[in-house]
Structure formats: structure tokens, C-alpha cells
Amino acid sequence: MKTKLLTFCIALFLVLSCATPN
């Protein structure tokens, strides 16, 4: 599903943002 893919992308983006100290 497209919605599920979008949610996965957002979650991955948040995880990477939290894991990377900027």
C-alpha cells in the first residue's frame, strides 16, 4: 500500500534524524 510505504519512509527519516546528532 502507498500509505504504508509513506509511513515507513517517515519513520525511517525520524530514526535517522534522531540517530544523527546535528
XYZ file of C-alpha atoms in Angstrom:
22
model
C 0.000 0.000 0.000
C 1.153 3.523 -0.684
C 0.134 4.817 2.748
C 2.124 2.086 4.480
C 5.192 2.923 2.397
C 4.849 6.612 3.214
C 4.589 5.846 6.925
C 7.671 3.631 6.692
C 9.653 6.379 4.982
C 8.658 8.935 7.622
C 9.555 6.551 10.439
C 12.927 5.803 8.849
C 13.584 9.516 8.410
C 12.795 10.188 12.083
C 15.049 7.353 13.223
C 17.929 8.638 11.115
C 17.371 12.177 12.370
C 17.460 11.026 15.985
C 20.470 8.773 15.405
C 22.431 11.558 13.728
C 23.457 14.391 16.085
C 23.059 17.609 14.137
